[in-house]
mmCIF file with all atom_site columns, N, CA and C in Angstrom:
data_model
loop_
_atom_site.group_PDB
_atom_site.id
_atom_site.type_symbol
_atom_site.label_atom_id
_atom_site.label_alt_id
_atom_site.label_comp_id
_atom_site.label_asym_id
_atom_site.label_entity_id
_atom_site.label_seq_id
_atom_site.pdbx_PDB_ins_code
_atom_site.Cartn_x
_atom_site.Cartn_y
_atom_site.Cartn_z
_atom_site.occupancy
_atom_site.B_iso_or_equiv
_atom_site.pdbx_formal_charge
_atom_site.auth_seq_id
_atom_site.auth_comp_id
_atom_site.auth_asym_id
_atom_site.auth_atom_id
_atom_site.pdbx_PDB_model_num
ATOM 1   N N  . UNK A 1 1  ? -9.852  -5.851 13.785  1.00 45.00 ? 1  UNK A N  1
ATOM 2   C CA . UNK A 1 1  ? -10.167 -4.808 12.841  1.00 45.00 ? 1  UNK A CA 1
ATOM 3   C C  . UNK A 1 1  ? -10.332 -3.465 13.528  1.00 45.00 ? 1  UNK A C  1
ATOM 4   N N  . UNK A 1 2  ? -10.892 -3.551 14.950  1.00 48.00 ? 2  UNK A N  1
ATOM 5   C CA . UNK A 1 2  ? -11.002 -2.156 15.635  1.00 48.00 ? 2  UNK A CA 1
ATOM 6   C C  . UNK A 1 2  ? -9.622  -2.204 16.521  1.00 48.00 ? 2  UNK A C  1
ATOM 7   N N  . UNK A 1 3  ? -9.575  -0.942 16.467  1.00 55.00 ? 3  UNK A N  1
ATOM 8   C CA . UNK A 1 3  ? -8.265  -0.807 17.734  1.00 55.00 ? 3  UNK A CA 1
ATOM 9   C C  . UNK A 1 3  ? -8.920  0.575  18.759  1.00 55.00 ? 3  UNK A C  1
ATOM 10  N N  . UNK A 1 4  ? -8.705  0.147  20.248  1.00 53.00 ? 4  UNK A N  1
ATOM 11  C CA . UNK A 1 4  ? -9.172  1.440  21.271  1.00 53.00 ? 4  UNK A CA 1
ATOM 12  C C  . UNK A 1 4  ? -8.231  1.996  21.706  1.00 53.00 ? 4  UNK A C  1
ATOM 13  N N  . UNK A 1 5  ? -8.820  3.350  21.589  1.00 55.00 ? 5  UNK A N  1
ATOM 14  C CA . UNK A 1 5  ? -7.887  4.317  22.244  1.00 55.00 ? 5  UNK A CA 1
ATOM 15  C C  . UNK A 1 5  ? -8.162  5.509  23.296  1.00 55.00 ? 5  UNK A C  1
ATOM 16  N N  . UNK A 1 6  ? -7.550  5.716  23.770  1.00 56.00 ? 6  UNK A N  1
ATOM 17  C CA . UNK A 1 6  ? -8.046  6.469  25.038  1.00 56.00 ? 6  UNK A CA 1
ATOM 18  C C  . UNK A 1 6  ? -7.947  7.669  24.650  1.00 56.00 ? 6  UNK A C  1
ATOM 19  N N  . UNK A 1 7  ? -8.689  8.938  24.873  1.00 59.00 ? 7  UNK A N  1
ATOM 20  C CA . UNK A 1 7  ? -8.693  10.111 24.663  1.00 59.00 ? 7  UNK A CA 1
ATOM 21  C C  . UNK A 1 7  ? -9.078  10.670 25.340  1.00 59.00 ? 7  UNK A C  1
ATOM 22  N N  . UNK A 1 8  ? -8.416  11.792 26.069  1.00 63.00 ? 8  UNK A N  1
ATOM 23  C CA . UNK A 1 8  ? -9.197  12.906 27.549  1.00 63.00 ? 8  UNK A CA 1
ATOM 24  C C  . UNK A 1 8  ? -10.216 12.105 28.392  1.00 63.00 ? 8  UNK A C  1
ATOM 25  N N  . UNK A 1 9  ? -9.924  10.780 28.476  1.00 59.00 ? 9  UNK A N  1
ATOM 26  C CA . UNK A 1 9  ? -10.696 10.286 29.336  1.00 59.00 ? 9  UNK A CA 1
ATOM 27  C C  . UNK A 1 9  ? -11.755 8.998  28.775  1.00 59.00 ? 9  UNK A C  1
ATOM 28  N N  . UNK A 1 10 ? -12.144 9.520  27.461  1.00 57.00 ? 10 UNK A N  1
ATOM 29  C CA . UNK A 1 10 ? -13.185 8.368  26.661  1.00 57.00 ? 10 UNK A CA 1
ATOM 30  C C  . UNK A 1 10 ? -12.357 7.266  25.977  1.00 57.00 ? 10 UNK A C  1
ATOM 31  N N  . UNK A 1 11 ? -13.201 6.206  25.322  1.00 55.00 ? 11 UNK A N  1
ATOM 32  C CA . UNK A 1 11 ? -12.614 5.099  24.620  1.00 55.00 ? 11 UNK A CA 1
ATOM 33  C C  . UNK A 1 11 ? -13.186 5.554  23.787  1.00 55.00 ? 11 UNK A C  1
ATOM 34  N N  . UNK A 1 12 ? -11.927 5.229  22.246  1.00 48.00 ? 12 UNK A N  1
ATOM 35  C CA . UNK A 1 12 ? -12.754 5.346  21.433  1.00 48.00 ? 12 UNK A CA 1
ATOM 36  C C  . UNK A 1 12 ? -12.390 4.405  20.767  1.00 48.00 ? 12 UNK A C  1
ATOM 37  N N  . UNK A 1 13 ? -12.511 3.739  19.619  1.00 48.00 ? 13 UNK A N  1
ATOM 38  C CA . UNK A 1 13 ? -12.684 2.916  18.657  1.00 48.00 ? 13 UNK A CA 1
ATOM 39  C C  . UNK A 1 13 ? -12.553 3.282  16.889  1.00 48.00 ? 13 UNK A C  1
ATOM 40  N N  . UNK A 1 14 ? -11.393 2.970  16.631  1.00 50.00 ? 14 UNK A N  1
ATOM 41  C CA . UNK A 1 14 ? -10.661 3.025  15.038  1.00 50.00 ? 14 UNK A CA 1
ATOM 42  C C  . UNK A 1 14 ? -10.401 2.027  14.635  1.00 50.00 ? 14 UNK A C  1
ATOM 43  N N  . UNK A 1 15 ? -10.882 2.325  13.166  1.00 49.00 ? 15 UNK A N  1
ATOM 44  C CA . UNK A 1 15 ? -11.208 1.194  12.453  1.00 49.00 ? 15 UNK A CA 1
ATOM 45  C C  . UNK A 1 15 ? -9.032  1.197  11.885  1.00 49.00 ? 15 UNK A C  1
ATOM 46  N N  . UNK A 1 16 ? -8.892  -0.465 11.422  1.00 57.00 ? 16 UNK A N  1
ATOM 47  C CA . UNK A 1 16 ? -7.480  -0.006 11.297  1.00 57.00 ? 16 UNK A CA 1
ATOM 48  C C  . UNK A 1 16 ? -6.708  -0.722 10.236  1.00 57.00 ? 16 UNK A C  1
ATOM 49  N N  . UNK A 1 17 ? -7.947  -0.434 9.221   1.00 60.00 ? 17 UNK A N  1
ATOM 50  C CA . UNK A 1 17 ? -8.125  -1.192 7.980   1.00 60.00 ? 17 UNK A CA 1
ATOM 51  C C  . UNK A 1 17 ? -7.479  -0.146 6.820   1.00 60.00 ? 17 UNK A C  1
ATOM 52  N N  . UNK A 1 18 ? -7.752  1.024  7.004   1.00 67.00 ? 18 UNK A N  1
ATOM 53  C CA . UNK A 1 18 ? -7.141  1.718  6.027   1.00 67.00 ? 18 UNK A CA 1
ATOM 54  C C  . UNK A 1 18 ? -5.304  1.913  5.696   1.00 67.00 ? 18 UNK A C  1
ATOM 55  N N  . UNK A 1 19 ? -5.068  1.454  5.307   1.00 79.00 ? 19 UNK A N  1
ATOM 56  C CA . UNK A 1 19 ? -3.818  1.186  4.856   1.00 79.00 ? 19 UNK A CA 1
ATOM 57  C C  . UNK A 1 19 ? -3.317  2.169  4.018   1.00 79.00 ? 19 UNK A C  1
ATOM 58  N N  . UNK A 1 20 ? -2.773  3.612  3.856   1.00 81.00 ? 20 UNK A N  1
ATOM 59  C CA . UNK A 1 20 ? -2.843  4.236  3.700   1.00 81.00 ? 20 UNK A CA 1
ATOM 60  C C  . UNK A 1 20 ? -1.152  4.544  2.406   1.00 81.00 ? 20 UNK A C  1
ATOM 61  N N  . UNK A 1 21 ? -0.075  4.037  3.113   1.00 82.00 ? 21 UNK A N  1
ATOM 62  C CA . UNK A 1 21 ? 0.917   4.073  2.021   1.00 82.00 ? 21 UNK A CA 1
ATOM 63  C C  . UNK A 1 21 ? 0.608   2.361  1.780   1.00 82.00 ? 21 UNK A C  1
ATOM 64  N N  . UNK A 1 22 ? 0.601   1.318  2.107   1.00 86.00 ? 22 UNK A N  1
ATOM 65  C CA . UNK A 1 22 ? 0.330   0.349  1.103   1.00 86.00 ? 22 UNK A CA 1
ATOM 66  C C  . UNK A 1 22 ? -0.480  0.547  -0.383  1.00 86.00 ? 22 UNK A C  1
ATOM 67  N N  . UNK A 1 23 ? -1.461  1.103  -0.321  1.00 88.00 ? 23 UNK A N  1
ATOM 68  C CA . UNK A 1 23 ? -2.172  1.574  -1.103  1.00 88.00 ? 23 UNK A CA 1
ATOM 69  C C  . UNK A 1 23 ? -1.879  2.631  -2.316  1.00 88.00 ? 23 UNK A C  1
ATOM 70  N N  . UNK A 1 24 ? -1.311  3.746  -1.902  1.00 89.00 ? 24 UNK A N  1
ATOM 71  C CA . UNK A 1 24 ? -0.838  4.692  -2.167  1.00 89.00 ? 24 UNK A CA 1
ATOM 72  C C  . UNK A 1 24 ? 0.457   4.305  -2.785  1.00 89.00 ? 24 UNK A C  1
ATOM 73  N N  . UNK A 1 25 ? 1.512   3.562  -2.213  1.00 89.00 ? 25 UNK A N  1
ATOM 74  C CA . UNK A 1 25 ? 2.385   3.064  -2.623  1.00 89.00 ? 25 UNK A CA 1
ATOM 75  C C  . UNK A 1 25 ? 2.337   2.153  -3.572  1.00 89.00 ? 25 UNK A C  1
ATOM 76  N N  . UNK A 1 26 ? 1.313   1.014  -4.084  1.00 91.00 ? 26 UNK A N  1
ATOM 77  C CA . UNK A 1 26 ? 1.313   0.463  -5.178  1.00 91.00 ? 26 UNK A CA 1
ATOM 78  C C  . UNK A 1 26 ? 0.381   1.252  -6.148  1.00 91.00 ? 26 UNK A C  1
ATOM 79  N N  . UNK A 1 27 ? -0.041  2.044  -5.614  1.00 93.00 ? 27 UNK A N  1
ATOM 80  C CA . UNK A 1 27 ? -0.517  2.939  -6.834  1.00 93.00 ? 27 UNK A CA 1
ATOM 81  C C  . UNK A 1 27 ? 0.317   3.767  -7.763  1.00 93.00 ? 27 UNK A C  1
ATOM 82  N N  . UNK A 1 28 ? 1.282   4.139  -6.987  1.00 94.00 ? 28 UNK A N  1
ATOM 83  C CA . UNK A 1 28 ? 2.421   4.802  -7.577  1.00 94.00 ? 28 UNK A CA 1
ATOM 84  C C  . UNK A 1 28 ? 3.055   4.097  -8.654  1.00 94.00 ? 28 UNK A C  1
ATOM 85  N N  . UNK A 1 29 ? 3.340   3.033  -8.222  1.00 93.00 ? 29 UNK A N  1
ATOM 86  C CA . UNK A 1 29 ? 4.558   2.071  -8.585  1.00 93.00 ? 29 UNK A CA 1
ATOM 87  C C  . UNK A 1 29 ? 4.123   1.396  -9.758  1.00 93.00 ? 29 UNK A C  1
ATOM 88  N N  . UNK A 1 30 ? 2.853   1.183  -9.781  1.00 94.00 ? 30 UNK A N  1
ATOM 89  C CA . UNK A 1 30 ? 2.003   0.666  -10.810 1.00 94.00 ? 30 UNK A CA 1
ATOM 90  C C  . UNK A 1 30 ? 2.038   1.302  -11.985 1.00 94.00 ? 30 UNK A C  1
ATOM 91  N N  . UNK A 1 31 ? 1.461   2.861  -11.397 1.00 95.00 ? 31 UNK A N  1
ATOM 92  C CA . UNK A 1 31 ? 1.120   3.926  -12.880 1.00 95.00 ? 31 UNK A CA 1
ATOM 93  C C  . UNK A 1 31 ? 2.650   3.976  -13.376 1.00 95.00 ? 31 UNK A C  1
ATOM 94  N N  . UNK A 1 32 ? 3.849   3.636  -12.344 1.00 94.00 ? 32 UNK A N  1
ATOM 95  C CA . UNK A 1 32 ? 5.375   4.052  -12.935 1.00 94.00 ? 32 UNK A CA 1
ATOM 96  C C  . UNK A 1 32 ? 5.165   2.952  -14.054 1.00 94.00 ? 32 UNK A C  1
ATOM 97  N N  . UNK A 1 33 ? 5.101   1.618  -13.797 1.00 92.00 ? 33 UNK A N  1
ATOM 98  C CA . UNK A 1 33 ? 5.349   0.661  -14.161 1.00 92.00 ? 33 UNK A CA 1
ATOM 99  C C  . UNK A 1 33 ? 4.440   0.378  -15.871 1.00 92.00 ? 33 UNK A C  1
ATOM 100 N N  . UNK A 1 34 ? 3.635   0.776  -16.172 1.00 92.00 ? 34 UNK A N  1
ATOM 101 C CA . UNK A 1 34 ? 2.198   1.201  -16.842 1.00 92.00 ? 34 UNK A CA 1
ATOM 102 C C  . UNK A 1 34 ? 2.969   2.350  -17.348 1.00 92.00 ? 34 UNK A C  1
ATOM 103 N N  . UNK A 1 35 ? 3.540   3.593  -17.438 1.00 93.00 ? 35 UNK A N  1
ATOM 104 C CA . UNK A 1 35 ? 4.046   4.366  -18.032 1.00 93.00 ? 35 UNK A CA 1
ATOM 105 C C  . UNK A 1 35 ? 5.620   3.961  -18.534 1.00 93.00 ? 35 UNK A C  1
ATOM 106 N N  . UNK A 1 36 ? 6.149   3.048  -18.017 1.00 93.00 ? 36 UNK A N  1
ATOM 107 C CA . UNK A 1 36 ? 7.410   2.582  -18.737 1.00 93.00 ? 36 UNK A CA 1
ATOM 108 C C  . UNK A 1 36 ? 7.122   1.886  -19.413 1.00 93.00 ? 36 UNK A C  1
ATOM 109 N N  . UNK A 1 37 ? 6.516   0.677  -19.171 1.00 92.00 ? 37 UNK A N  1
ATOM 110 C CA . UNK A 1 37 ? 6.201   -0.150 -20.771 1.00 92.00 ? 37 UNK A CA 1
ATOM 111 C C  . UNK A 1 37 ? 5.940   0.202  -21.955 1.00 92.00 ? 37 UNK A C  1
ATOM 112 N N  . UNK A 1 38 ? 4.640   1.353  -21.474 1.00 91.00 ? 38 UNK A N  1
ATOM 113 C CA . UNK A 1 38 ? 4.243   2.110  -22.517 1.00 91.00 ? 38 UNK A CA 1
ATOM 114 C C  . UNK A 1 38 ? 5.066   2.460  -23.809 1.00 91.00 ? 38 UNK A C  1
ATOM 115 N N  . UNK A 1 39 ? 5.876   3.331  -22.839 1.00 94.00 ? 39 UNK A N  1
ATOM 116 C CA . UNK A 1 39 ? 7.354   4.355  -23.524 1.00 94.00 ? 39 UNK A CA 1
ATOM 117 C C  . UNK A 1 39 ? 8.188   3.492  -23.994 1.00 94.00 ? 39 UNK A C  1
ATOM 118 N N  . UNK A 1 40 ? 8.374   2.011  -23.501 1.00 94.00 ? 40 UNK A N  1
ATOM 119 C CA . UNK A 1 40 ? 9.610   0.964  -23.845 1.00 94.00 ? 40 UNK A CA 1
ATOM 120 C C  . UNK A 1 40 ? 8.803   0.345  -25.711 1.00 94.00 ? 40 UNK A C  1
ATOM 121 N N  . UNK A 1 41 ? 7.410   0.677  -25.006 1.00 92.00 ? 41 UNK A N  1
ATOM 122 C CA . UNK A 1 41 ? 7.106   -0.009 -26.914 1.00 92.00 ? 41 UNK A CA 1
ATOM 123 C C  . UNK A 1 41 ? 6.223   -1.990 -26.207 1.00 92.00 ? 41 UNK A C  1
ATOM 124 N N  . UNK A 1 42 ? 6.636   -2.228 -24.979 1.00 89.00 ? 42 UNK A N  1
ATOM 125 C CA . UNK A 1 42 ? 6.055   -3.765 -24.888 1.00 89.00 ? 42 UNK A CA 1
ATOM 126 C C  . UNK A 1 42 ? 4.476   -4.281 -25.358 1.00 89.00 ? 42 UNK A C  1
ATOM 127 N N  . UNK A 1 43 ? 4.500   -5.480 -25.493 1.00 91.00 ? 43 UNK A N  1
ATOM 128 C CA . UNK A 1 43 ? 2.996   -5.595 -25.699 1.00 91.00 ? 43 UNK A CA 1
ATOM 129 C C  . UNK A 1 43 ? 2.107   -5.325 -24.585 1.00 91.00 ? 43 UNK A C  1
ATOM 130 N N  . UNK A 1 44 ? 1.136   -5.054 -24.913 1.00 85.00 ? 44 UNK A N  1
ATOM 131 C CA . UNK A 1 44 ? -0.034  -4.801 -23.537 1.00 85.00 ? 44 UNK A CA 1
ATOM 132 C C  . UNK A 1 44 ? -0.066  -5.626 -22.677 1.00 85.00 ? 44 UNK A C  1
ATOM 133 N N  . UNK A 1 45 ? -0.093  -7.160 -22.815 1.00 89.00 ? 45 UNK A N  1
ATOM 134 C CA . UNK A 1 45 ? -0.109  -8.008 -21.958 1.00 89.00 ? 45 UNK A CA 1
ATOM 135 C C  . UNK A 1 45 ? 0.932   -8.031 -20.587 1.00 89.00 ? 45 UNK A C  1
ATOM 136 N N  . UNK A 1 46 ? 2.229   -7.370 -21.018 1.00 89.00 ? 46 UNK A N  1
ATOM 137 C CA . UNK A 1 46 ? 3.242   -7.249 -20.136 1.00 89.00 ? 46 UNK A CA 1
ATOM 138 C C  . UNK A 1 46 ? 2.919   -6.224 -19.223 1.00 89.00 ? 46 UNK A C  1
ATOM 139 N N  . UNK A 1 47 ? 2.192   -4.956 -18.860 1.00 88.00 ? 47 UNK A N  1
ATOM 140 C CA . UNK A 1 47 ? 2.089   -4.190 -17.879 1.00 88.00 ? 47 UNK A CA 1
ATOM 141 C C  . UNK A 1 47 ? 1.182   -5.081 -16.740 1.00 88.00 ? 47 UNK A C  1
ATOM 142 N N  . UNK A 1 48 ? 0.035   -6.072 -17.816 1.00 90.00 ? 48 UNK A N  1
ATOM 143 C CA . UNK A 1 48 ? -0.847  -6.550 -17.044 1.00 90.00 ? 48 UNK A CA 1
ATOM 144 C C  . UNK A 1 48 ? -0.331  -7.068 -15.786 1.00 90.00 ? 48 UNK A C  1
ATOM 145 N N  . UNK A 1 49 ? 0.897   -8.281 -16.510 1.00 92.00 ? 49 UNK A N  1
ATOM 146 C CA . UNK A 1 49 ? 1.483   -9.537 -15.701 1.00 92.00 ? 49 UNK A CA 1
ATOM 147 C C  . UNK A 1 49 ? 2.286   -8.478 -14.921 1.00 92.00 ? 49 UNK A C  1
ATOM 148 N N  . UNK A 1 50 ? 3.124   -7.862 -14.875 1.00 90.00 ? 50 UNK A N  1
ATOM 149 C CA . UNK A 1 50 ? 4.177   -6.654 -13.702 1.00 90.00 ? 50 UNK A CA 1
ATOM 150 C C  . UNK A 1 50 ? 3.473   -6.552 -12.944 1.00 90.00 ? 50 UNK A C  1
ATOM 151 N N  . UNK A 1 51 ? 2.150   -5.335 -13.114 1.00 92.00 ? 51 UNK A N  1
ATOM 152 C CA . UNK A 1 51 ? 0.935   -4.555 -11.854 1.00 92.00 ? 51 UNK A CA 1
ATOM 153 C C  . UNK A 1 51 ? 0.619   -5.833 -11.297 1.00 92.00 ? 51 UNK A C  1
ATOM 154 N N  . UNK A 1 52 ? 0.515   -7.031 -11.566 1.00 92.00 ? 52 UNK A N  1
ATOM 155 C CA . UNK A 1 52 ? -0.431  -7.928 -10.876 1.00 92.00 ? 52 UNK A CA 1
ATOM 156 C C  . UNK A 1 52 ? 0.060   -9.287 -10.318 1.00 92.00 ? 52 UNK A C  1
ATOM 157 N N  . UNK A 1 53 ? 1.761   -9.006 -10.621 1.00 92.00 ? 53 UNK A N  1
ATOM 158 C CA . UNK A 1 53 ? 3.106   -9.740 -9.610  1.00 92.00 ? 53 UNK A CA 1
ATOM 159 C C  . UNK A 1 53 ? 3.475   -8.622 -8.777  1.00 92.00 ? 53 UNK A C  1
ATOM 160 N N  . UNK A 1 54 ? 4.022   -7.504 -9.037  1.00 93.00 ? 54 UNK A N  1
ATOM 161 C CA . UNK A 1 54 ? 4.108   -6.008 -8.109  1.00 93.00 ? 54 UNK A CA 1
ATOM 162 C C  . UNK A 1 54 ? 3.114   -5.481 -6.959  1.00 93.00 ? 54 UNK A C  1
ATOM 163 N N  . UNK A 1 55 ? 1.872   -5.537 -7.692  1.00 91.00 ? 55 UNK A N  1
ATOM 164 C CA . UNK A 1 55 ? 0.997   -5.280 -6.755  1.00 91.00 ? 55 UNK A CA 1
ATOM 165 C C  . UNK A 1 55 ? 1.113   -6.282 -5.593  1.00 91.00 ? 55 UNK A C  1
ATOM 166 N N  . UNK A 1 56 ? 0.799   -7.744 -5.958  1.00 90.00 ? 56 UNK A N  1
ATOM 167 C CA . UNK A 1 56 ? 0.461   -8.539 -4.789  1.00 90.00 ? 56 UNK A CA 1
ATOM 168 C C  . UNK A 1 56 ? 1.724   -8.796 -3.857  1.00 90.00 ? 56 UNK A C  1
ATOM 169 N N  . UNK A 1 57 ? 3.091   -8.661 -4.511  1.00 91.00 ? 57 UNK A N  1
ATOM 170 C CA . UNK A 1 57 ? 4.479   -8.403 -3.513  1.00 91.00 ? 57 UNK A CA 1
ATOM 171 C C  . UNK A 1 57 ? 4.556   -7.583 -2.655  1.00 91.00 ? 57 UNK A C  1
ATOM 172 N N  . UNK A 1 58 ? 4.713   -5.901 -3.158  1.00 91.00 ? 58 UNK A N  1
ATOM 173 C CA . UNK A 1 58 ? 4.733   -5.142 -2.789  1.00 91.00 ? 58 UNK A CA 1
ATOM 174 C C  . UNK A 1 58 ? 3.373   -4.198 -1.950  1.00 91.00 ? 58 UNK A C  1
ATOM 175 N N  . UNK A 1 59 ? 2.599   -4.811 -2.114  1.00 90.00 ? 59 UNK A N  1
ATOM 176 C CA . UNK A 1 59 ? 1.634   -4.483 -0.814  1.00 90.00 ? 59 UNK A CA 1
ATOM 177 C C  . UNK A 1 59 ? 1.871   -4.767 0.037   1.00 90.00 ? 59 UNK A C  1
ATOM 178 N N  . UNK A 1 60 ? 2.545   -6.181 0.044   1.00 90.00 ? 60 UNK A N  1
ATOM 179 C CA . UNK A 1 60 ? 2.949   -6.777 1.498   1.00 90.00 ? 60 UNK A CA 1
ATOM 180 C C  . UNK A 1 60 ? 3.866   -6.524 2.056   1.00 90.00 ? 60 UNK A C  1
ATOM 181 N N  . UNK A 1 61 ? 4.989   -5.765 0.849   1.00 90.00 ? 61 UNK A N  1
ATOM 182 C CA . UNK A 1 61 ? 6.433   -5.154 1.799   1.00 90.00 ? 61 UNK A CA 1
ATOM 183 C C  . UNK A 1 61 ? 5.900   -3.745 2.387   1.00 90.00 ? 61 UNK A C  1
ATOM 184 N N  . UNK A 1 62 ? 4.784   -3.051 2.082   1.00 87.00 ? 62 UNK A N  1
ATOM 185 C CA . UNK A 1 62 ? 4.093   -1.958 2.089   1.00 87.00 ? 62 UNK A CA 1
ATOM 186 C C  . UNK A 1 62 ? 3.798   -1.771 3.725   1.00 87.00 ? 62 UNK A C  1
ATOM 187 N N  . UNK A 1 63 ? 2.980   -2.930 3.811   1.00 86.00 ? 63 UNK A N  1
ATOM 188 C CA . UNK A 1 63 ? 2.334   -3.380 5.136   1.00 86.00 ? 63 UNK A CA 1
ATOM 189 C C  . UNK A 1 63 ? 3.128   -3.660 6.082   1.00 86.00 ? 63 UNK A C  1
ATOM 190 N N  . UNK A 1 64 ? 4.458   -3.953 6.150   1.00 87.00 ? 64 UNK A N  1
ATOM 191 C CA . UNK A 1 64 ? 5.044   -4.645 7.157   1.00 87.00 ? 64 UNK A CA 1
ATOM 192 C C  . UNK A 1 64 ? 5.562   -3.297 7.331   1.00 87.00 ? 64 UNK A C  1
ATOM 193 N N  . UNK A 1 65 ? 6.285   -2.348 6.592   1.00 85.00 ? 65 UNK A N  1
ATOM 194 C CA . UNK A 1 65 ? 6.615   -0.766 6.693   1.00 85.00 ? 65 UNK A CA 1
ATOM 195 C C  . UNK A 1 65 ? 6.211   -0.267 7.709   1.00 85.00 ? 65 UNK A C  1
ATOM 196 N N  . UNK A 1 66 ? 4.487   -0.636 7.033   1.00 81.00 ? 66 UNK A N  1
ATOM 197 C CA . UNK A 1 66 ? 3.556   0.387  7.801   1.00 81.00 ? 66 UNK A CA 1
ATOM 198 C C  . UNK A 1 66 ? 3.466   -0.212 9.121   1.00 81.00 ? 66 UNK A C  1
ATOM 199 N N  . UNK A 1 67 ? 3.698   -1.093 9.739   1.00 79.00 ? 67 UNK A N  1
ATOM 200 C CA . UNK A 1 67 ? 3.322   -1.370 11.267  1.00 79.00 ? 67 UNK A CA 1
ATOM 201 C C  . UNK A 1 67 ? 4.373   -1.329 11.552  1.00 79.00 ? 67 UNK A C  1
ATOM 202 N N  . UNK A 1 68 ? 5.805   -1.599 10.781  1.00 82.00 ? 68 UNK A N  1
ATOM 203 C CA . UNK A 1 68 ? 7.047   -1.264 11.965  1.00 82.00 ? 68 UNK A CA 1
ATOM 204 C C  . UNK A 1 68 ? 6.965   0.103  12.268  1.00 82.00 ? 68 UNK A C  1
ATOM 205 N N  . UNK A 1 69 ? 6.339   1.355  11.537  1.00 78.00 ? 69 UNK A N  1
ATOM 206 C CA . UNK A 1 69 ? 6.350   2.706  11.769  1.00 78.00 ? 69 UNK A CA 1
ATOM 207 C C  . UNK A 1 69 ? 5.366   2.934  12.900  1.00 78.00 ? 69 UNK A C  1
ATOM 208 N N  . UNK A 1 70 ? 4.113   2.307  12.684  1.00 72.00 ? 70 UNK A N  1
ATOM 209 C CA . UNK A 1 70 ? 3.167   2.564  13.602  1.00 72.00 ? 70 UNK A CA 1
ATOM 210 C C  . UNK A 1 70 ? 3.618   2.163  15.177  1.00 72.00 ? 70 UNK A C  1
ATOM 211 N N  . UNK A 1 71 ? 4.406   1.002  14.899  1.00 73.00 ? 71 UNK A N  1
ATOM 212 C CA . UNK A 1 71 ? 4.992   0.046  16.629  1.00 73.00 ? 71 UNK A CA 1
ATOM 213 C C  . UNK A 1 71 ? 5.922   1.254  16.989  1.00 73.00 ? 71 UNK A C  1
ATOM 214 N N  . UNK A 1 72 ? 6.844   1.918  15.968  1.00 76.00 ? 72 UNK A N  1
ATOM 215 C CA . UNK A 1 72 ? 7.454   3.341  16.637  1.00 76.00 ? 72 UNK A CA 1
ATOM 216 C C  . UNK A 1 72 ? 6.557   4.358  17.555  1.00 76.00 ? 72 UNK A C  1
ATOM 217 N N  . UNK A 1 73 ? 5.409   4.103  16.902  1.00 69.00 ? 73 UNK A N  1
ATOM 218 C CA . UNK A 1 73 ? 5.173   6.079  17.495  1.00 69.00 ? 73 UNK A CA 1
ATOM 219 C C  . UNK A 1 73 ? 3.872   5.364  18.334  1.00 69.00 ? 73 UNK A C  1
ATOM 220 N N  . UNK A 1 74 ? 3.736   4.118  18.531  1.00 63.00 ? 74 UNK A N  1
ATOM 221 C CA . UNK A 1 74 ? 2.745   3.560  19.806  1.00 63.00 ? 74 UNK A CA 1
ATOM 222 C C  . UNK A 1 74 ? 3.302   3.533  21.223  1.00 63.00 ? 74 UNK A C  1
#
């Protein structure tokens, strides 16, 4: 959960939990997803079941993003 890093000499310690486009990214995708149904006319129940197959997929394609980017610039 912590990761160290060296700076002008000190260690320091970051937390490396915040996930920042995973997050951000199913937030997006969600409100898209939640605003098309809407507009399409579906029953309510259908945005539920999407956000909450979408969400739990696509966080995880989110995450793997995010550390092949991070393994770049380490």
């Amino acid at each position: 959960m912590l990761t160290e890093r060296e700076r002008e000499g000190q260690g320091v310690a970051a937390a490396s939990m915040v996930h920042i486009l995973a997050t951000g990214g199913n937030l997006v995708v969600s409100y898209a997803l939640v605003v098309l149904v809407e507009r399409v006319g579906l029953p309510e129940p259908v945005p539920f079941v999407l956000v909450g197959f979408q969400t739990t997929c696509l966080y995880n394609v989110f995450l793997l993003f995010e550390h092949a980017v991070v393994g770049v610039f380490e």
